[in-house]
Coordinates of C-alpha atoms in Angstrom, one line a residue:
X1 CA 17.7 4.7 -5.1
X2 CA 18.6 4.7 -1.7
X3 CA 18.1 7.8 0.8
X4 CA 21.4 9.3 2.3
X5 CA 21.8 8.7 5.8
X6 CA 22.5 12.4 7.3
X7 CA 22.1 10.5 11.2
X8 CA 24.6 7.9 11.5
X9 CA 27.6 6.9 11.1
X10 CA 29.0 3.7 10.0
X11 CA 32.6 2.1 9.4
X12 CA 31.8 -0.4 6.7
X13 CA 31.2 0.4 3.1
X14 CA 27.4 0.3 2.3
X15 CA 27.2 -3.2 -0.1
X16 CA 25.4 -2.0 -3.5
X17 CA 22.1 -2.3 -4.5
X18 CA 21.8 -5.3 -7.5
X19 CA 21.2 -4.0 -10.6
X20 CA 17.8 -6.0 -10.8
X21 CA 16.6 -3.1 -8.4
X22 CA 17.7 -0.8 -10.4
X23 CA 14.7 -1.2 -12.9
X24 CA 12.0 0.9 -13.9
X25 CA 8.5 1.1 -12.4
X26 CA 7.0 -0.9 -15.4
X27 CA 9.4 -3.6 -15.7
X28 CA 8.6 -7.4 -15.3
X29 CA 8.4 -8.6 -12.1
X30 CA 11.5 -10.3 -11.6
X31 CA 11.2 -13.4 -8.9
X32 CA 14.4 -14.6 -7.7
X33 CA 15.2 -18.2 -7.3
X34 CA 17.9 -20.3 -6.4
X35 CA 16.2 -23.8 -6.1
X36 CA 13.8 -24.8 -8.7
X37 CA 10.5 -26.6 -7.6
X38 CA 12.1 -29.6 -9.1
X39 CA 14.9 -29.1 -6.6
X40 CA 17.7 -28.5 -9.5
X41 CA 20.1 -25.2 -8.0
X42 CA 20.3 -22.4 -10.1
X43 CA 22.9 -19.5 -9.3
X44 CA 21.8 -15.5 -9.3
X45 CA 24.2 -12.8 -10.3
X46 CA 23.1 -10.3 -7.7
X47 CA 22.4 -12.8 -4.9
X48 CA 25.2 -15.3 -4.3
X49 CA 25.1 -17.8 -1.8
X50 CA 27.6 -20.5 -0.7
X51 CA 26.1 -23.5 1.6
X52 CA 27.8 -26.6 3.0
X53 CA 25.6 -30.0 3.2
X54 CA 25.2 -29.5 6.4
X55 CA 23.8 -26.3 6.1
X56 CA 21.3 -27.6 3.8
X57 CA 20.3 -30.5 5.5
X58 CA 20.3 -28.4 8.7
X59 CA 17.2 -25.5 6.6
X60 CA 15.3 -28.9 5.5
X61 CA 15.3 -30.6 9.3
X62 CA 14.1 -27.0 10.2
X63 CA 11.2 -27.2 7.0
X64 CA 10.0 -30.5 8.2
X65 CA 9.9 -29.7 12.1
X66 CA 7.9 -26.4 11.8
X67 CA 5.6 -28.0 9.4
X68 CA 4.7 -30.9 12.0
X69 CA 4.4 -28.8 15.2
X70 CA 2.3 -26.5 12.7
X71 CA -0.2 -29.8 12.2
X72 CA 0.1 -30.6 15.4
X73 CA -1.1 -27.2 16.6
X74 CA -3.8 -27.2 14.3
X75 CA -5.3 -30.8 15.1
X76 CA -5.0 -29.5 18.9
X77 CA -7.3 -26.7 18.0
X78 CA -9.8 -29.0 16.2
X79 CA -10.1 -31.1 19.6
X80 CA -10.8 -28.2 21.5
X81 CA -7.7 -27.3 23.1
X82 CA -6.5 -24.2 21.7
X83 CA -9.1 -21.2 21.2
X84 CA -7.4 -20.3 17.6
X85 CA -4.6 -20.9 15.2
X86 CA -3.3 -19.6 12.4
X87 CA -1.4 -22.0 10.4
X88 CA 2.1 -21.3 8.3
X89 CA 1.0 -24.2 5.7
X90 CA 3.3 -23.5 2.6
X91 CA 5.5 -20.5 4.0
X92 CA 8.0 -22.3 5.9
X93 CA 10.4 -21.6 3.7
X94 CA 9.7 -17.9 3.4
X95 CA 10.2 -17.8 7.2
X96 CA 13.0 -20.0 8.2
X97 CA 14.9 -18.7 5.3
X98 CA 14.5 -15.2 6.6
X99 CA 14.9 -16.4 10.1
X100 CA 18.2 -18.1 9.5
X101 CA 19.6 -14.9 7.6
X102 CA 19.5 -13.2 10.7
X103 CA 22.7 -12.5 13.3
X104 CA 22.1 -13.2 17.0
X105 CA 21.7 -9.3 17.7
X106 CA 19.0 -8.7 14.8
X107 CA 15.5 -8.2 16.0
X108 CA 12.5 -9.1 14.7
X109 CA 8.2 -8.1 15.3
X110 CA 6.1 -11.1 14.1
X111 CA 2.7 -10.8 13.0
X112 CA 0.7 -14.1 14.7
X113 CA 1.5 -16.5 11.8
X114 CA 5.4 -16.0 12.4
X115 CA 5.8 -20.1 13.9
X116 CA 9.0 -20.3 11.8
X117 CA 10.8 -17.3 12.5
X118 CA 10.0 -17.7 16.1
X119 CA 11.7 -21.3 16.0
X120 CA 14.7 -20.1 14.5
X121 CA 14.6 -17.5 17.2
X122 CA 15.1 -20.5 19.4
X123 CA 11.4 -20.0 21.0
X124 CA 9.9 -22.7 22.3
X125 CA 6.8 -24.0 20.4
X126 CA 4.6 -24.4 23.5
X127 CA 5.3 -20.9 24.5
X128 CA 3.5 -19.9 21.5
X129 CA 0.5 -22.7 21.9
X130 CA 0.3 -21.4 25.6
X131 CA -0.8 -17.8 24.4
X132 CA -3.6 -19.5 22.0
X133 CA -4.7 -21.4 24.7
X134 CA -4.9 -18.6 27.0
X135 CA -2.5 -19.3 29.7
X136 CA 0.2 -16.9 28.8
X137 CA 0.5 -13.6 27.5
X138 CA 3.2 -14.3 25.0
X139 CA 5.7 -16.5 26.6
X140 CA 9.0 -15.7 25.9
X141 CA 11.1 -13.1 26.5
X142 CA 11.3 -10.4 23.7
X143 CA 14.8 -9.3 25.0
X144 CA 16.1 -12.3 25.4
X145 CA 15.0 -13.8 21.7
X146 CA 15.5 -10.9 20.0
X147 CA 11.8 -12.0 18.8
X148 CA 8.9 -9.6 19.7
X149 CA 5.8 -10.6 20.8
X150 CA 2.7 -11.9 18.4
X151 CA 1.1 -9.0 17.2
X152 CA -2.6 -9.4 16.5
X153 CA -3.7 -5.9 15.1
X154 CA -2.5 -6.0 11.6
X155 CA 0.2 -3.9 10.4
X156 CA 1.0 -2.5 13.8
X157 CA 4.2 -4.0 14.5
X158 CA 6.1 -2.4 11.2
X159 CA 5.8 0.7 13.3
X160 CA 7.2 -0.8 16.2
X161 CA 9.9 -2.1 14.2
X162 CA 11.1 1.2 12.4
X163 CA 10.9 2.9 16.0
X164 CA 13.5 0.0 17.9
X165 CA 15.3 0.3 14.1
X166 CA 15.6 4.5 15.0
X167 CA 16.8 3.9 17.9
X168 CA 19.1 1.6 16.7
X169 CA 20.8 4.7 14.9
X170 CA 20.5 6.8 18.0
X171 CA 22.6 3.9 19.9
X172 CA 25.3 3.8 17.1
X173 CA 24.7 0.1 17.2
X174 CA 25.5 -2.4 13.9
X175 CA 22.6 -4.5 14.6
X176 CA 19.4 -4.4 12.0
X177 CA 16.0 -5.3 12.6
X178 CA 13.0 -7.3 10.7
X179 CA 9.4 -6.4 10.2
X180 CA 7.3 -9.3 9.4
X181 CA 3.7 -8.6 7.6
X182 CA 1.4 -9.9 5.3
X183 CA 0.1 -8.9 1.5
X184 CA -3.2 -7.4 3.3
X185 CA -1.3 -5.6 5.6
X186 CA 0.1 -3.6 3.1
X187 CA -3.0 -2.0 3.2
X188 CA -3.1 -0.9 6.3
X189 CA -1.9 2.8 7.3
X190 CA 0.6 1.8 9.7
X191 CA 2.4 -0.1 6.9
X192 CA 2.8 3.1 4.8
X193 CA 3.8 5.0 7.8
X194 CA 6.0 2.9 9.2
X195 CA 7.6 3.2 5.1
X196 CA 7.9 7.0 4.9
X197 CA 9.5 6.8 8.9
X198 CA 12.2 4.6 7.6
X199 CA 12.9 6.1 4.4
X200 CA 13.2 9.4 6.1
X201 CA 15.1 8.4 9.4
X202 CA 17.0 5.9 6.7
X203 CA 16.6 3.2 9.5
X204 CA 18.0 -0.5 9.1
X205 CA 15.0 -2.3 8.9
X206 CA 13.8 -4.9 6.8
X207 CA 10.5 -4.9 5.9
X208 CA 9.4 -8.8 4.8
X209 CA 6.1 -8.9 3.0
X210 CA 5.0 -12.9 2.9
X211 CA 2.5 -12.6 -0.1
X212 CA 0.3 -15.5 0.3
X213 CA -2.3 -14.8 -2.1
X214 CA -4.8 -14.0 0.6
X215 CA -6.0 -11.3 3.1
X216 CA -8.4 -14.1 4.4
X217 CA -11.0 -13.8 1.4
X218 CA -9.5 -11.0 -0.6
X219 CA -6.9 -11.7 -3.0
X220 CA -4.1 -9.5 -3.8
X221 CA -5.4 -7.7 -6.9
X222 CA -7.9 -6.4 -4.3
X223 CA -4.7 -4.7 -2.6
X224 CA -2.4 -3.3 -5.4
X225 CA -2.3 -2.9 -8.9
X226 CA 1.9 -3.2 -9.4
X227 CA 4.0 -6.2 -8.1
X228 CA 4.1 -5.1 -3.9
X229 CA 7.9 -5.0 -3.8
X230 CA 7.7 -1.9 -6.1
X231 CA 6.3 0.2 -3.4
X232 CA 9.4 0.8 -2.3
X233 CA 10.3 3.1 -4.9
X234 CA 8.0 5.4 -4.5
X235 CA 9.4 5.4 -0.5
X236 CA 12.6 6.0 -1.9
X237 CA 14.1 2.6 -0.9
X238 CA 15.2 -0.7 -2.7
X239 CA 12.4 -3.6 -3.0
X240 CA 13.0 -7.3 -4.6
X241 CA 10.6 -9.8 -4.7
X242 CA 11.8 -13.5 -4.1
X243 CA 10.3 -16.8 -4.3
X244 CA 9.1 -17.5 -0.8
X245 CA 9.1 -21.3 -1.0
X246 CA 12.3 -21.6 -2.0
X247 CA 14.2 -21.6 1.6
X248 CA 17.8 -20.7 0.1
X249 CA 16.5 -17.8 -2.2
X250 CA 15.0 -16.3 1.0
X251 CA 17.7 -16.9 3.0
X252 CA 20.2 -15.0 0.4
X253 CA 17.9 -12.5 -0.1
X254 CA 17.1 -11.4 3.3
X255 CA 20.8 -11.7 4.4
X256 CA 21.7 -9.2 1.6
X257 CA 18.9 -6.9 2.8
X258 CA 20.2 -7.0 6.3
X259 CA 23.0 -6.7 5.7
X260 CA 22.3 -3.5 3.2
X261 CA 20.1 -2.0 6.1
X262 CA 22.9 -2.6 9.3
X263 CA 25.5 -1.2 6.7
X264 CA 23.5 2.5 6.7
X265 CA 22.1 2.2 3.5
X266 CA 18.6 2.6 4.9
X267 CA 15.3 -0.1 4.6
X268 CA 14.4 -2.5 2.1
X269 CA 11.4 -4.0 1.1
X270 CA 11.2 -7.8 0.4
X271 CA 8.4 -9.4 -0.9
X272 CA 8.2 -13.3 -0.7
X273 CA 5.8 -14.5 -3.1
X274 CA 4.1 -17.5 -1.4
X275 CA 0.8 -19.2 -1.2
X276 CA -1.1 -20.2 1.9
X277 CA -1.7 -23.5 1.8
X278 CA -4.4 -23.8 4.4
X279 CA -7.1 -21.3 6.2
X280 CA -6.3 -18.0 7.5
X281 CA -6.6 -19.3 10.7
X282 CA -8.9 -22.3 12.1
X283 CA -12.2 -20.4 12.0
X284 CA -11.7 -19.8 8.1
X285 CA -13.0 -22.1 5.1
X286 CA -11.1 -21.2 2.3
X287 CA -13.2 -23.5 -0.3
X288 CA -15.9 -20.8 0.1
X289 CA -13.7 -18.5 -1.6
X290 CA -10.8 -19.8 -3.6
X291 CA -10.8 -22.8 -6.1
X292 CA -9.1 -26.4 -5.2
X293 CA -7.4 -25.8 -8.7
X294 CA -5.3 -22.8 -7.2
X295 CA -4.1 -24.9 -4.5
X296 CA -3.1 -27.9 -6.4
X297 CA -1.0 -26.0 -8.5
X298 CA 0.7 -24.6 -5.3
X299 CA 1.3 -28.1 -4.1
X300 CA 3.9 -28.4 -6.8
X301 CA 6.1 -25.5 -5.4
X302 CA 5.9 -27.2 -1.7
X303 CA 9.0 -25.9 0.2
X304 CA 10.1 -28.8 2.0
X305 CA 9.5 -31.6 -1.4
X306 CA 11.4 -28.8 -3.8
X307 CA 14.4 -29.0 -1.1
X308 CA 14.1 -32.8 -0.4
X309 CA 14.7 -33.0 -4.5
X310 CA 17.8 -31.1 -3.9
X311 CA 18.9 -32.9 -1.5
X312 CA 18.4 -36.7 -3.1
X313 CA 19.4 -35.5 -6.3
X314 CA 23.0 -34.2 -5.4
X315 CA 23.2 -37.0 -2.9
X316 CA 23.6 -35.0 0.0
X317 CA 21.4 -37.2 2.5
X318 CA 20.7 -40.9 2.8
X319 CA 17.6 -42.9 4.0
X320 CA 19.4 -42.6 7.5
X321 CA 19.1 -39.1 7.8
X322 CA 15.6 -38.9 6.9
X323 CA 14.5 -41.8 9.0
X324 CA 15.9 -39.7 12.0
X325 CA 14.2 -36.6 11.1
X326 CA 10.8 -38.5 11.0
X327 CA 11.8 -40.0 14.3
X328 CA 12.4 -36.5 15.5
X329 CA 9.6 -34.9 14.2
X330 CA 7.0 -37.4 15.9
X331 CA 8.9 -37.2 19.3
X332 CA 8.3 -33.1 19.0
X333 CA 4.8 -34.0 17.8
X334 CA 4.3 -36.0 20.9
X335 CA 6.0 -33.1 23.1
X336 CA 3.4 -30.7 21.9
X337 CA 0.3 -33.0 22.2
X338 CA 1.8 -33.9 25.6
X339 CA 2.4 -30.3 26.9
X340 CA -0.6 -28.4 25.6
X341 CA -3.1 -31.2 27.2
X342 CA -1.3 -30.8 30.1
X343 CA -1.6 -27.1 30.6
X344 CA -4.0 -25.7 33.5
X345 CA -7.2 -24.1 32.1
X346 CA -7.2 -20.2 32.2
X347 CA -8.3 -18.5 34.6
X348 CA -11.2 -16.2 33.2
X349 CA -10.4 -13.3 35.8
X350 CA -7.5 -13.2 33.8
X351 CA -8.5 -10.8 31.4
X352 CA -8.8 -8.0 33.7
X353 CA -4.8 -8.3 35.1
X354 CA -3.2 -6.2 32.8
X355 CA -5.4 -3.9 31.1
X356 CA -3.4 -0.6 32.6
X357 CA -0.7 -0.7 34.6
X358 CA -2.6 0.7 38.2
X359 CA -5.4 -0.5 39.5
X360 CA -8.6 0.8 37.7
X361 CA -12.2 1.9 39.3
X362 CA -14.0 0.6 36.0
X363 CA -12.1 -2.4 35.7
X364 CA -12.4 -3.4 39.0
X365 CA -15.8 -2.9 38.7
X366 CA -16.3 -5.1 35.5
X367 CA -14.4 -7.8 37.0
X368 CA -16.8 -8.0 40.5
X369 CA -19.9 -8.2 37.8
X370 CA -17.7 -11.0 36.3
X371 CA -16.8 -12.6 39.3
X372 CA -20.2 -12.5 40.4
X373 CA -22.2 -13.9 37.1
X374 CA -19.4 -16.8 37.1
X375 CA -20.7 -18.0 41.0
X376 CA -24.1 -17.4 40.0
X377 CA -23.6 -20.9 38.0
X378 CA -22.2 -22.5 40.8
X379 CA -23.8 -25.8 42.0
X380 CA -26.8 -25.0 39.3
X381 CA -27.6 -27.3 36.3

């Protein structure tokens, strides 16, 4: 099922593809889980995974601190101090699952939704608030994260992925790399391209689908008519679709699919089958399209309560350890609040900085008939 790597060269032995991908194109959809939403562990043949208490209680501090500088972040936008947001509600787990599976040399291209990922890339929360204020262009250092920039054009950055994962061959290098999209991105052209590049080149890149129901107002049976994950096939490359609010069946999945992709054995597609809990972003009202019946349902597959079963259940934290979490989640809440009120305003002439790399007759241009409409308000009422 795999494509035959005829470009590199690599010393370990490729791992094998489980035989659940192994299935044919009309098979049930198969959703793997390792934590039930009642928080009871389960064990899958193909995807084993071995984690101490720490560990665990490590993934659910992670859970419940994205999920808070997430609300935060969006009350901030209601008062007027960020321009936009587009809040993770409900895929945490899809995305610090994936994030943790990584090794320090992995790289990964968010979409704009990719909070949790970019905290387990060790960015810093304001960094990303500062963009959606408008004070930054990003924040961080790609390079020095490993963590690409936001990309807001949808789809885009799977083919910026499956480029940096060809060069990756080119450089002989052991690393692999992740490509984060959505289900309505799959739709897009750069998606497919950026599938029939990887297959071919048999790059090691990841490609991590967070199905959440929703391309804003479109559901998914307006995208495909199979189960996404079996795209792959017809790419010529393995796809598995997990449950994406269970944080330790992502994080077993993806580190299998890494680690199948850095090993030569070329991409994989993984579809983590989630729900978005909230609006696409801030300027969307999802009652106009979707019924509160949908989302209750959803509420009883919450990431962070399924793992917080686990967890009280097998007596692997006490009322101490949850206490300090809360403790530590308001003290980042009041970071956040603290630093994003405290950021300069933008400054408008901003916009015309970086549009190409040498100065521009047309640009400069706009920018004096900016300048000058801006001072014509000056001292008026």
């Amino acid at each position: 099922m795999t494509v035959k790597s005829t470009t590199r060269a690599r010393k370990k032995a490729a791992p094998g593809v489980p035989d659940s991908l192994r299935t044919g194109k009309d098979a049930p959809a198969e959703l793997i889980q390792l934590l039930t939403p009642e928080g009871e562990r389960v064990e899958h043949p193909d995807y084993p995974l071995t984690v101490t208490p720490e560990e665990l209680r490590s993934l659910y501090r992670d859970l419940v601190l994205v999920r808070r500088f997430d609300a935060e972040a969006t009350a901030l936008q209601r008062q007027g101090e960020l321009g936009l947001w587009a809040s993770l509600l409900g895929q945490e787990a899809a995305q610090v699952g994936s994030g943790r599976a990584m090794r320090e040399k992995d790289y990964a291209f968010p979409t704009y939704r990719e909070h949790g990922v970019a905290w387990c890339r060790g960015v810093d929360p304001l960094n990303l608030l500062g963009m959606f204020r408008g004070v930054n262009h990003g924040g961080w250092d790609p390079n020095e994260k490993n963590f690409h920039l936001y990309t807001i054009v949808i789809g885009s950055q799977t083919l910026h992925a499956t480029g940096y994962a060809m060069g990756i061959t080119k450089d002989s290098a052991e690393d692999a790399v992740i490509a984060y999209f959505g289900d309505g991105a799959s739709s897009q052209g750069d998606v497919n391209e950026a599938f029939t590049f990887a297959s071919v080149y048999n790059a090691p890149v990841v490609f991590f689908c967070q199905n959440n129901q929703w391309a804003i107002s479109e559901p998914t049976t307006n995208q495909t008519r199979i189960p996404l994950y079996r795209r792959a096939s017809g790419f010529g490359f393995p796809g598995v679709r997990v449950d994406g609010n269970d944080v330790l069946a992502c994080l077993a999945v993806t580190r299998w699919a890494l680690d199948h992709a850095r090993s030569g054995s070329g991409p994989v597609l993984v579809e983590a089958f989630t729900y978005r809990m909230g609006a696409h972003t801030t300027s969307d009202d999802p009652t106009r399209y979707r019924a509160a019946e949908e989302t209750e349902a959803w509420k009883a597959k919450d990431p962070i309560s399924r793992l917080k079963a686990h967890l009280e259940r097998e007596g692997l934290a006490d009322e101490a350890f949850f206490a300090a979490l809360e403790a530590e989640s308001e003290a980042l809440g009041l970071r956040v609040r603290e630093g994003v009120r405290s950021m300069p305003d933008p400054d408008p002439t901003l916009i015309f900085d970086h549009v190409y790399a040498e100065p521009h007759a047309l640009v400069a241009e706009e920018r004096a008939e900016y300048v000058a409409y801006a001072e014509s308000f000056e001292g008026g009422e």
